[in-house]
Amino acid sequence: MDLDALIQTSGSWLKGTGPDADIVVSSRIRLARNLARFPFVSRADDELRSQIESLLRQRVMELPSANRFQYVNVDQLEQLDRQFLVERQLISREHADSHGSRGVAISDEEHVSLMTNEEDHLRIQVLQSGLSLENCWELISRIDGQLEEELTFCFDQRLGYLTACPTNVGTGIRVSVMLHLPALVLTKEVQKVFTALQKINLAVRGLYGEGSQAMGDFYQISNQITLGKSEQQIIDNLKDVVPNIIKYERKVRDELVHKRRHELHDEISRAYGILQTAQTISSEETMQRLSSVRMGINLELIDDLGIPAVNELLIHTQPAHLQKHCNSELEVRERNQARAAFLRQRLAQRRGENN
Amino acid sequence: MDLDALIQTSGSWLKGTGPDADIVVSSRIRLARNLARFPFVSRADDELRSQIESLLRQRVMELPSANRFQYVNVDQLEQLDRQFLVERQLISREHADSHGSRGVAISDEEHVSLMTNEEDHLRIQVLQSGLSLENCWELISRIDGQLEEELTFCFDQRLGYLTACPTNVGTGIRVSVMLHLPALVLTKEVQKVFTALQKINLAVRGLYGEGSQAMGDFYQISNQITLGKSEQQIIDNLKDVVPNIIKYERKVRDELVHKRRHELHDEISRAYGILQTAQTISSEETMQRLSSVRMGINLELIDDLGIPAVNELLIHTQPAHLQKHCNSELEVRERNQARAAFLRQRLAQRRGENN
């Protein structure tokens, strides 16, 4: 696949078209699957891994929708390109850092990706804009079913799908939503939400899943339990909870607008100004300022920029994306300058489009 | 005089046209004079003050250049209008806060002002753009001479001109330059300069003279001694010293540009961005950001704005000016919002003119 082409585009899930996309950036479901007649990846030697990858690639690329897929051999990529796919949310960090035969099939809209030889033999992922868990589930279970017609996955009558890590056993499902919660963070109410979520076995993570820090007020909420519940129950659990968080965030935003409108408007407006004028800016500050601007658009305090543009910048200002944009490897200092230049140029362009 | 008309304009000394106007905002000379046959202002009752004011107003408005003067009765002004004239540097703070008959004659370009019943019966002031002390002196001594043809000033053969405060006795002259020294402030070199200046009896003050704090890297340097030296010696003293400070500031700017170009550019560029987008901004922050932008223009890091525009904003964003612009009295909070709105509007307009 021509990764260089990807740098000119963005995934459909960033378009901000889904339900409640002002607060729910994206919905994601992934399934972990393993072939019955092979050992788990961690126990497979190079030869076996190669066989697993080859078999899965073949099957994946025979799916009815495969004409819209491109397959990338991740083991043949430079480190920068692997990092690029991680930032793009098309492969996991573990997949990027692993070794041996492995790859990923990516749909043209980037809403479907299938990783071979990740922690499990196969990881299927579907990403959608906004709160669209049912859509994700419909699509991913269709793909899963189509694959299962041709492949035999490790399945135990009592436990369900067997996976490399016991935390995925059963359904092998991870259902998550990426939430943008600037008002709850600003008012420190967000901790209450997290405590409540943990009590009902939902995990809160940063932008890049497990072990990553929340940046710019973006949080991923996902199920922790995969066993003893059906996929639909797990999805319903999130579907029940997320609207309450959305409502809470909206309520606190309204309060902020009423009680601290001027400070809020000032902070948002300055963040926008800084993004348009900085000559050097870190990844963290960029996230934080973009988060302010994103809220500003939702609160109609900024009217010449759209949510898709901000979503896109969140992805494209990350280190590997920047270096791909610049066509060269850059050190932190150079990246911070390149990031500022990219933001200035892109914001001027996007503002022009909106006027 | 129609003070409301002044709000639409700026003094000629702000136009940035004088020598070294990148660093020397303005040159100023003022003379203190008292009428021989009246007691000093502090010892004059209302009736006497009224006589002094009346006599001086008459003589001043008979000067050859008086057709370009307007006379304002300061005692009849609202507090806001008096503050407005202080910000404009046309009267002193003491003159504004005093009581009884008093006024000021202002030339149409605002480069000459003559205050009656300030601390002394008459204070003559000439302001010019850049390092223009000789121009100031030529003009002020001509006016002084013309007045002396008609008036008898308190003069002692041995001491010279007698003044209300002993610190002005002799020549009655205060020669000052307003310097913009952002690089020396940033590198903390400015303290060395000040220590050296004090040793040769030059005083360092803030934007509004005695007792005022330096803001936004603007400093006033003036003679402390008025006795025992001729006016020309006092002027020459400043004329000798100021070019060295200019050279020092330029050298440090060059070093900053070479060693810390990116940080410097970033700070300047962000300051410009914030001034264009803030929704609320204090007087102090405005000064500081405008100071950065002013240096940025001089270093050619900002190319769509000119020094006159920044000089003008430094004056017009001050409290009384803002309230005159808004046509209403405003509290601090409202002023900060009005200031931000004024900056956004004015910068958009000035940038348009430069493009």
XYZ file of C-alpha atoms in Angstrom:
710
model
C 0.000 0.000 0.000
C 1.086 3.502 -0.692
C 1.273 4.969 2.795
C 2.297 8.298 1.296
C -1.191 8.606 -0.175
C -2.705 8.267 3.304
C -0.924 11.421 4.441
C -3.160 13.430 2.105
C -6.371 12.023 3.570
C -8.126 11.241 6.837
C -10.246 8.325 7.971
C -14.010 8.600 7.514
C -14.428 8.231 11.284
C -12.828 11.704 11.690
C -15.462 13.450 9.616
C -17.580 14.260 12.642
C -20.749 13.046 10.947
C -21.879 10.437 13.494
C -24.394 10.890 16.323
C -23.199 13.162 19.147
C -19.898 13.663 17.337
C -19.411 16.919 19.247
C -18.510 14.823 22.285
C -18.054 11.279 20.979
C -15.154 11.505 18.550
C -15.420 7.868 17.543
C -16.800 4.432 18.364
C -14.648 1.372 17.989
C -15.099 -2.359 18.286
C -12.372 -4.925 17.910
C -12.491 -8.702 18.020
C -9.598 -10.989 18.933
C -9.483 -14.263 17.024
C -7.004 -17.151 16.802
C -6.739 -19.986 14.332
C -7.528 -23.345 15.924
C -4.723 -25.271 14.301
C -1.847 -22.919 15.193
C -0.230 -22.045 18.537
C -0.704 -18.488 19.842
C 1.614 -15.886 18.285
C 3.884 -15.714 21.336
C 4.532 -19.444 21.014
C 4.897 -19.526 17.231
C 8.327 -19.459 15.614
C 9.124 -17.376 12.539
C 8.069 -20.129 10.169
C 4.722 -20.633 11.887
C 4.095 -16.897 12.098
C 4.744 -16.673 8.413
C 2.220 -19.444 7.747
C -0.384 -17.775 9.973
C 0.133 -14.414 8.300
C -0.007 -15.920 4.835
C -3.198 -17.866 5.498
C -4.981 -14.945 7.166
C -3.882 -12.461 4.526
C -5.281 -14.722 1.835
C -8.631 -15.139 3.574
C -8.935 -11.485 4.498
C -8.195 -10.432 0.936
C -10.922 -12.792 -0.277
C -13.620 -11.106 1.826
C -16.537 -9.713 -0.235
C -15.404 -6.172 0.595
C -11.725 -6.943 -0.050
C -11.667 -4.961 -3.273
C -11.700 -1.929 -1.013
C -8.850 -3.266 1.153
C -5.148 -2.683 0.892
C -2.798 -5.013 2.679
C 0.370 -3.669 4.292
C 3.232 -5.911 5.396
C 3.969 -4.221 8.705
C 7.227 -6.154 9.239
C 8.596 -4.615 6.047
C 7.846 -1.054 7.114
C 10.294 1.472 8.482
C 9.802 2.363 12.126
C 8.389 5.761 11.061
C 5.712 4.155 8.901
C 4.715 1.772 11.662
C 4.400 4.725 14.032
C 2.351 6.483 11.359
C -0.168 3.610 11.305
C -0.378 3.679 15.114
C -1.133 7.413 15.122
C -3.705 6.707 12.440
C -5.315 4.183 14.824
C -5.052 1.479 12.125
C -2.676 -0.755 14.074
C -1.905 -1.041 17.786
C 1.343 0.068 19.347
C 2.052 -3.594 20.214
C 1.577 -4.577 16.604
C 4.017 -1.876 15.507
C 6.643 -2.914 18.046
C 6.277 -6.685 17.565
C 8.496 -8.741 15.228
C 8.108 -11.367 12.532
C 5.579 -11.724 9.733
C 2.579 -9.512 10.315
C 0.390 -7.139 8.440
C -2.769 -5.128 8.300
C -5.605 -4.917 5.805
C -7.015 -1.414 5.690
C -10.292 -0.398 4.059
C -10.198 2.635 1.773
C -12.198 4.702 4.267
C -10.011 3.465 7.120
C -13.057 2.337 9.088
C -12.033 -1.328 8.945
C -8.631 -2.757 9.734
C -7.590 -6.373 10.217
C -4.257 -7.024 11.890
C -2.504 -10.333 11.468
C -0.117 -11.608 14.132
C -0.836 -8.962 16.677
C -1.077 -10.429 20.211
C -3.691 -12.715 18.664
C -3.550 -14.199 15.172
C -6.231 -11.823 14.022
C -7.576 -8.577 15.353
C -10.548 -7.098 13.523
C -11.303 -3.430 14.154
C -14.140 -1.194 13.037
C -14.079 2.556 13.698
C -17.004 4.927 13.144
C -17.656 8.605 13.717
C -19.742 9.544 16.775
C -21.710 7.206 18.995
C -22.266 4.401 16.497
C -21.696 1.173 18.394
C -24.534 -0.687 16.647
C -23.127 0.223 13.241
C -19.713 -0.970 14.350
C -21.171 -4.191 15.662
C -23.203 -4.864 12.549
C -20.186 -4.431 10.322
C -17.665 -6.266 12.489
C -19.903 -9.255 13.120
C -20.589 -9.549 9.399
C -16.845 -9.579 8.679
C -16.261 -12.007 11.559
C -18.998 -14.298 10.209
C -17.642 -14.191 6.683
C -14.184 -15.146 7.945
C -15.559 -17.902 10.117
C -17.096 -19.550 7.051
C -13.584 -20.225 5.795
C -11.532 -20.408 8.992
C -11.768 -22.347 12.222
C -11.114 -20.126 15.229
C -10.034 -21.388 18.668
C -13.352 -21.763 20.436
C -14.236 -23.484 23.676
C -17.859 -24.533 24.274
C -17.738 -23.291 27.856
C -15.345 -20.299 27.637
C -15.971 -19.037 24.129
C -13.162 -17.633 21.982
C -9.722 -18.420 23.348
C -7.204 -15.604 23.237
C -3.518 -15.071 23.962
C -4.295 -12.931 26.986
C -6.938 -14.186 29.445
C -8.449 -10.688 29.660
C -9.866 -11.203 26.162
C -11.213 -14.718 26.559
C -14.904 -15.307 25.858
C -16.181 -12.773 23.371
C -12.744 -11.425 22.483
C -14.492 -8.099 22.151
C -13.303 -4.639 23.102
C -15.947 -1.967 22.688
C -14.801 1.592 23.150
C -15.745 5.180 22.588
C -13.395 8.134 22.376
C -14.880 11.019 24.332
C -13.939 14.671 24.333
C -14.673 15.976 27.826
C -13.103 19.441 28.163
C -15.764 20.902 30.451
C -15.690 17.947 32.843
C -11.894 18.185 32.945
C -11.902 21.968 33.460
C -14.302 21.682 36.387
C -12.558 18.539 37.701
C -15.915 16.710 37.585
C -14.309 14.126 35.337
C -12.883 12.193 38.301
C -16.385 11.443 39.552
C -17.261 10.028 36.163
C -14.185 7.808 36.118
C -14.828 6.476 39.608
C -18.382 5.595 38.623
C -17.205 3.904 35.422
C -14.660 1.770 37.225
C -17.370 0.527 39.573
C -19.267 -0.889 36.615
C -16.095 -2.397 35.143
C -15.496 0.110 32.409
C -11.904 1.180 31.815
C -10.764 4.744 31.124
C -7.689 5.218 28.973
C -5.893 7.865 26.960
C -5.918 8.474 23.233
C -3.794 5.436 22.345
C -5.317 2.746 24.504
C -3.720 0.856 27.317
C -0.967 2.634 29.203
C -1.332 5.873 27.252
C -2.034 9.164 28.933
C -5.091 11.226 28.318
C -4.166 14.323 26.366
C -6.190 17.320 25.408
C -9.223 16.090 27.355
C -9.693 13.020 25.138
C -10.556 9.775 26.909
C -11.263 6.260 25.731
C -13.874 4.315 27.643
C -14.107 0.575 27.119
C -15.313 -2.690 28.589
C -12.957 -4.590 30.876
C -14.912 -7.811 30.974
C -15.108 -10.066 27.929
C -16.270 -13.247 29.580
C -19.696 -14.286 30.891
C -21.602 -11.705 28.903
C -22.738 -11.630 25.323
C -21.330 -9.141 22.881
C -24.688 -7.390 22.822
C -24.729 -7.077 26.618
C -21.256 -5.555 26.574
C -22.260 -3.104 23.848
C -25.497 -2.282 25.684
C -23.538 -1.555 28.849
C -21.617 1.192 27.009
C -24.703 2.316 25.146
C -26.441 2.844 28.476
C -23.611 4.718 30.124
C -22.233 6.964 27.384
C -25.381 9.093 26.899
C -25.220 9.979 30.593
C -21.630 11.156 30.240
C -22.591 13.146 27.152
C -25.460 14.734 29.059
C -23.162 15.549 31.972
C -20.514 17.121 29.735
C -23.201 19.190 27.960
C -24.691 20.333 31.255
C -21.304 21.455 32.579
C -20.546 23.226 29.287
C -23.837 25.105 29.583
C -23.004 26.101 33.140
C -19.551 27.270 32.082
C -21.042 29.319 29.275
C -23.465 30.939 31.667
C -21.157 31.520 34.612
C -17.778 32.035 32.989
C -18.575 32.897 29.411
C -15.928 35.583 29.057
C -13.051 33.576 30.528
C -14.086 30.551 28.513
C -14.379 32.528 25.302
C -11.026 34.174 26.038
C -9.261 30.871 26.621
C -10.761 29.328 23.500
C -10.078 32.328 21.341
C -6.468 32.635 22.539
C -5.914 28.920 21.963
C -7.087 29.427 18.392
C -4.829 32.464 18.020
C -1.810 30.607 19.363
C -2.362 27.654 17.042
C -2.416 30.084 14.122
C 0.720 31.968 15.120
C 3.066 29.770 17.184
C 6.473 29.185 15.628
C 7.199 26.161 17.790
C 4.692 23.997 19.652
C 4.812 20.645 21.424
C 2.484 17.740 20.806
C 0.941 18.148 24.263
C 0.257 21.851 23.888
C -1.206 21.255 20.436
C -3.636 18.677 21.835
C -4.619 21.008 24.632
C -5.184 24.014 22.354
C -7.041 21.913 19.791
C -9.224 20.616 22.590
C -10.142 24.220 23.520
C -10.814 25.087 19.895
C -12.937 21.936 19.459
C -15.102 22.951 22.403
C -15.216 26.491 21.009
C -16.666 25.232 17.738
C -19.280 23.184 19.587
C -20.229 26.197 21.697
C -20.409 28.348 18.548
C -17.686 30.629 19.866
C -15.618 29.829 16.782
C -17.465 29.945 13.492
C -14.849 29.716 10.760
C -13.576 26.207 11.439
C -15.276 22.817 11.588
C -14.996 19.742 13.800
C -13.588 17.574 10.958
C -10.684 20.010 10.554
C -9.851 19.795 14.272
C -10.185 16.009 14.331
C -7.868 15.838 11.347
C -5.293 18.133 12.980
C -5.308 15.993 16.123
C -4.050 13.107 14.001
C -1.879 14.937 11.486
C 0.139 16.950 14.034
C 1.507 13.827 15.664
C 5.199 13.016 15.275
C 5.124 10.394 12.516
C 2.450 12.229 10.531
C 4.493 15.421 10.706
C 7.626 13.673 9.547
C 5.724 12.084 6.674
C 4.361 15.520 5.768
C 7.909 16.908 5.811
C 9.351 13.885 4.039
C 12.207 13.647 6.519
C 13.106 12.431 9.966
C 12.977 15.252 12.486
C 14.220 15.652 16.047
C 11.866 16.939 18.742
C 12.956 20.540 18.285
C 12.533 20.403 14.524
C 9.217 18.615 14.913
C 7.895 21.341 17.184
C 8.751 23.900 14.520
C 7.343 21.770 11.725
C 4.164 21.227 13.770
C 3.713 24.974 14.232
C 4.275 25.594 10.521
C 1.824 22.818 9.605
C -0.824 24.227 11.957
C -0.433 27.759 10.610
C -0.660 26.599 7.016
C -3.519 24.156 7.539
C -5.603 26.494 9.691
C -5.243 29.332 7.181
C -6.408 26.917 4.474
C -9.313 25.454 6.468
C -10.488 28.887 7.580
C -10.428 29.966 3.943
C -12.654 27.027 3.053
C -15.148 27.920 5.754
C -15.453 31.561 4.777
C -11.398 71.982 22.530
C -13.209 68.994 21.224
C -11.481 66.167 23.061
C -13.692 63.668 21.257
C -11.919 64.552 18.020
C -8.583 63.607 19.574
C -9.767 60.039 20.074
C -9.761 59.577 16.285
C -6.138 60.700 15.912
C -2.674 60.260 17.368
C 0.110 62.729 18.100
C 2.727 63.248 15.396
C 5.393 62.026 17.823
C 3.862 58.515 17.583
C 4.395 58.258 13.841
C 7.749 56.567 14.241
C 9.384 58.868 11.704
C 12.216 60.288 13.851
C 15.817 59.065 14.021
C 16.244 55.649 15.680
C 12.492 55.455 16.236
C 12.767 51.659 16.423
C 14.230 52.106 19.914
C 13.630 55.752 20.816
C 9.863 56.130 20.848
C 10.022 59.844 21.578
C 12.143 62.784 22.754
C 10.689 65.325 25.118
C 11.812 68.608 26.634
C 9.849 70.625 29.123
C 10.599 73.960 30.737
C 9.262 75.158 34.094
C 8.516 78.899 34.288
C 6.915 81.167 36.868
C 5.627 84.714 36.583
C 7.736 87.163 38.614
C 4.862 89.130 40.067
C 2.801 86.212 41.403
C 3.413 83.745 44.245
C 4.040 80.093 43.312
C 0.884 78.087 42.552
C 0.938 76.275 45.901
C 0.825 79.639 47.686
C -1.743 81.261 45.397
C -5.419 81.343 46.377
C -8.208 80.674 43.894
C -8.415 84.301 42.839
C -4.679 84.543 42.170
C -4.647 81.224 40.337
C -7.430 82.491 38.167
C -5.443 85.655 37.381
C -2.305 83.621 36.564
C -4.242 81.238 34.332
C -6.011 84.087 32.577
C -2.825 86.027 31.906
C -0.879 83.015 30.692
C -3.713 81.729 28.517
C -3.912 85.111 26.847
C -0.167 85.286 26.157
C 0.075 81.680 25.022
C -2.830 82.111 22.635
C -1.092 85.179 21.179
C 2.036 83.212 20.221
C 2.854 83.303 16.473
C 1.923 79.629 16.193
C -1.225 80.010 18.335
C -3.537 79.604 15.376
C -2.623 75.943 15.570
C -3.330 75.767 19.310
C -6.448 74.790 21.139
C -6.844 75.727 24.770
C -8.538 73.360 27.193
C -9.741 74.440 30.638
C -8.563 71.405 32.578
C -10.487 72.390 35.734
C -13.737 72.173 33.764
C -13.063 68.644 32.504
C -14.534 65.430 33.830
C -12.082 63.147 35.592
C -12.142 60.790 32.568
C -11.124 63.564 30.176
C -8.285 64.667 32.441
C -7.065 61.070 32.582
C -7.378 60.972 28.795
C -4.999 63.945 28.460
C -2.536 62.285 30.851
C -2.519 59.079 28.813
C -2.030 61.253 25.760
C 1.050 62.741 27.456
C -0.366 66.245 26.965
C -0.676 67.049 30.667
C 1.018 65.599 33.737
C -0.743 63.452 36.278
C -0.193 66.231 38.857
C -1.870 68.719 36.573
C -4.850 66.407 36.166
C -5.213 65.831 39.908
C -4.625 69.457 40.977
C -7.431 71.932 41.625
C -8.369 75.494 40.706
C -8.035 77.404 37.461
C -5.704 75.645 35.073
C -5.507 74.672 31.462
C -3.431 73.436 28.599
C -2.768 74.745 25.105
C -2.281 71.885 22.664
C -0.875 72.199 19.164
C -2.797 70.428 16.406
C -0.054 67.841 15.967
C 0.172 67.392 19.753
C 3.903 68.027 19.696
C 3.597 71.220 21.784
C 1.652 71.617 24.986
C 1.687 74.484 27.486
C 0.204 73.810 30.905
C -0.902 76.685 33.108
C -0.951 76.315 36.889
C 0.732 72.968 37.027
C 3.299 72.812 39.874
C 4.758 75.929 38.236
C 2.752 78.706 36.612
C 3.783 77.502 33.207
C 5.139 74.242 31.873
C 6.121 74.173 28.223
C 6.514 70.732 26.619
C 7.708 69.665 23.202
C 7.472 66.023 22.080
C 9.051 64.602 18.918
C 9.335 61.171 17.333
C 12.670 59.355 17.724
C 15.921 60.789 19.019
C 15.265 64.444 18.200
C 16.465 66.419 21.197
C 17.929 69.246 19.108
C 14.611 69.680 17.287
C 12.808 69.742 20.604
C 15.235 72.287 21.973
C 15.053 74.547 18.946
C 11.275 74.641 19.088
C 10.910 74.967 22.852
C 13.507 77.700 23.198
C 11.829 79.656 20.416
C 8.477 79.433 22.216
C 10.147 80.267 25.534
C 11.819 83.306 23.956
C 8.598 84.514 22.362
C 6.811 84.294 25.704
C 9.641 86.031 27.509
C 9.239 89.036 25.219
C 5.840 89.638 26.802
C 6.213 88.114 30.261
C 8.646 88.514 33.119
C 9.613 85.128 34.579
C 11.043 84.613 38.077
C 14.765 84.680 37.412
C 17.690 84.969 39.807
C 21.022 86.214 38.464
C 22.927 83.553 40.400
C 20.484 80.610 40.423
C 18.650 81.097 37.147
C 14.925 80.348 36.814
C 13.197 79.947 40.154
C 10.723 77.092 40.404
C 8.205 75.742 42.909
C 10.326 72.672 43.540
C 14.068 73.108 44.123
C 14.836 70.145 41.847
C 13.891 72.310 38.875
C 15.720 75.497 39.834
C 18.277 76.870 37.362
C 17.375 75.894 33.851
C 13.937 74.527 34.737
C 14.588 71.987 32.059
C 13.695 68.297 31.939
C 15.094 66.503 28.917
C 13.919 62.961 28.402
C 13.743 60.143 25.922
C 11.326 57.212 25.941
C 13.231 54.053 25.104
C 11.925 50.645 24.110
C 14.411 48.105 25.460
C 12.867 44.632 25.155
C 16.107 42.775 24.445
C 17.956 44.367 27.370
C 15.018 43.534 29.637
C 14.762 39.950 28.353
C 18.461 39.322 28.991
C 18.371 41.278 32.277
C 21.202 43.487 30.937
C 18.991 46.504 31.514
C 19.957 46.726 35.188
C 23.564 47.405 34.221
C 22.393 50.246 32.025
C 20.312 51.750 34.797
C 23.131 51.558 37.333
C 25.447 53.317 34.889
C 22.846 56.012 34.180
C 22.294 56.746 37.850
C 26.005 57.271 38.310
C 25.927 60.103 35.785
C 22.792 61.582 37.379
C 20.280 60.430 34.830
C 16.951 59.151 36.147
C 15.093 56.106 34.836
C 11.310 56.112 35.051
C 8.266 54.332 33.640
C 5.931 55.397 30.897
C 4.201 58.149 32.890
C 7.131 59.852 34.566
C 7.889 60.101 38.235
C 6.584 57.280 40.415
C 5.198 55.287 37.501
C 6.264 51.730 36.807
C 7.973 50.644 33.655
C 5.594 48.556 31.573
C 6.128 46.629 28.409
C 9.853 47.355 28.390
C 9.352 51.112 27.941
C 11.600 53.384 29.991
C 11.977 57.130 30.293
C 15.488 58.451 30.809
C 15.923 62.040 31.914
C 18.280 64.521 33.570
C 18.096 64.851 37.337
C 20.194 68.013 37.605
C 18.863 71.353 36.394
C 21.258 73.673 38.181
C 24.881 74.547 37.418
C 24.781 73.389 33.833
C 23.495 75.043 30.712
C 20.500 73.650 28.852
C 22.830 72.628 26.036
C 25.121 70.727 28.428
C 22.137 68.863 29.840
C 20.891 67.999 26.349
C 24.401 66.987 25.264
C 24.662 64.674 28.265
C 21.632 62.707 27.032
C 22.726 62.970 23.417
C 26.033 61.357 24.387
C 24.531 58.537 26.405
C 21.444 57.498 24.441
C 23.277 56.308 21.297
C 25.254 53.912 23.483
C 22.067 52.447 24.930
C 20.629 52.144 21.420
C 23.785 50.383 20.270
C 23.626 48.035 23.286
C 19.964 47.182 22.714
C 20.667 46.523 19.014
C 23.644 44.319 19.825
C 21.642 42.233 22.286
C 18.780 41.936 19.775
C 21.230 40.655 17.183
C 22.591 38.117 19.646
C 19.084 36.987 20.540
C 18.213 36.584 16.878
C 21.306 34.489 16.321
C 21.199 32.366 19.452
C 17.500 32.078 20.191
C 15.812 32.951 16.946
C 13.120 30.282 17.152
C 12.087 30.982 20.733
C 12.138 34.704 20.061
C 10.096 34.350 16.885
C 7.698 32.063 18.709
C 7.194 34.491 21.579
C 6.697 37.432 19.229
C 4.385 35.560 16.927
C 2.251 34.223 19.783
C 2.045 37.695 21.312
C 0.712 38.953 17.990
C -1.741 36.048 17.811
C -2.994 36.664 21.343
C -3.520 40.379 20.707
C -5.626 39.456 17.690
C -7.759 36.869 19.444
C -7.988 37.586 23.193
C -11.498 38.254 24.457
C -10.289 39.902 27.641
C -6.886 41.438 28.289
C -5.368 43.646 30.981
C -3.477 46.855 30.393
C -0.235 45.249 31.614
C -0.502 42.215 29.359
C -1.375 44.456 26.415
C 1.779 46.530 26.979
C 3.887 43.416 27.261
C 2.469 41.794 24.108
C 2.685 45.047 22.157
C 6.292 45.347 23.263
C 7.010 41.885 21.797
C 5.205 42.765 18.584
C 7.079 46.082 18.343
C 10.412 44.262 18.580
C 9.099 41.717 16.063
C 8.440 44.461 13.532
C 11.915 45.900 14.061
C 13.469 42.456 13.619
C 11.360 41.917 10.479
C 9.695 38.902 12.040
C 6.325 40.616 11.560
C 5.733 42.202 8.184
C 2.079 43.151 8.037
C 2.048 45.803 10.754
C 3.990 49.025 11.278
C 5.590 50.772 14.249
C 3.123 53.695 14.114
C 0.226 51.249 14.564
C 1.861 49.730 17.652
C 2.744 53.134 19.109
C -0.847 54.206 18.588
C -2.228 51.056 20.263
C 0.023 51.624 23.278
C -1.793 54.909 23.856
C -5.295 54.023 22.699
C -5.641 50.821 24.771
C -5.235 52.699 28.024
C -8.217 53.032 30.358
C -9.417 56.559 29.572
C -8.834 56.169 25.847
C -10.812 52.933 25.834
C -13.686 54.513 27.707
C -13.703 57.443 25.297
C -13.727 54.983 22.408
C -16.692 53.184 23.981
C -18.414 56.408 24.985
C -19.103 55.112 28.476
C -17.514 54.576 31.853
C -16.337 51.006 32.249
C -15.214 48.939 35.217
C -11.948 46.995 35.055
C -13.618 43.802 33.858
C -15.549 45.602 31.144
C -12.447 47.549 30.167
C -10.464 44.349 29.710
C -13.139 43.078 27.349
C -13.399 46.394 25.527
C -9.602 46.492 25.211
C -9.544 43.027 23.650
C -12.321 43.974 21.227
C -10.537 47.212 20.319
C -7.264 45.359 19.688
C -8.934 42.734 17.517
C -10.763 45.336 15.459
C -7.835 47.727 15.125
C -5.269 45.048 14.307
C -7.510 43.538 11.627
C -7.886 47.020 10.136
C -4.171 47.927 10.338
C -3.113 44.577 8.902
C -5.514 45.165 6.034
C -3.873 48.521 5.348
C -0.428 46.939 5.257
C -1.364 44.159 2.866
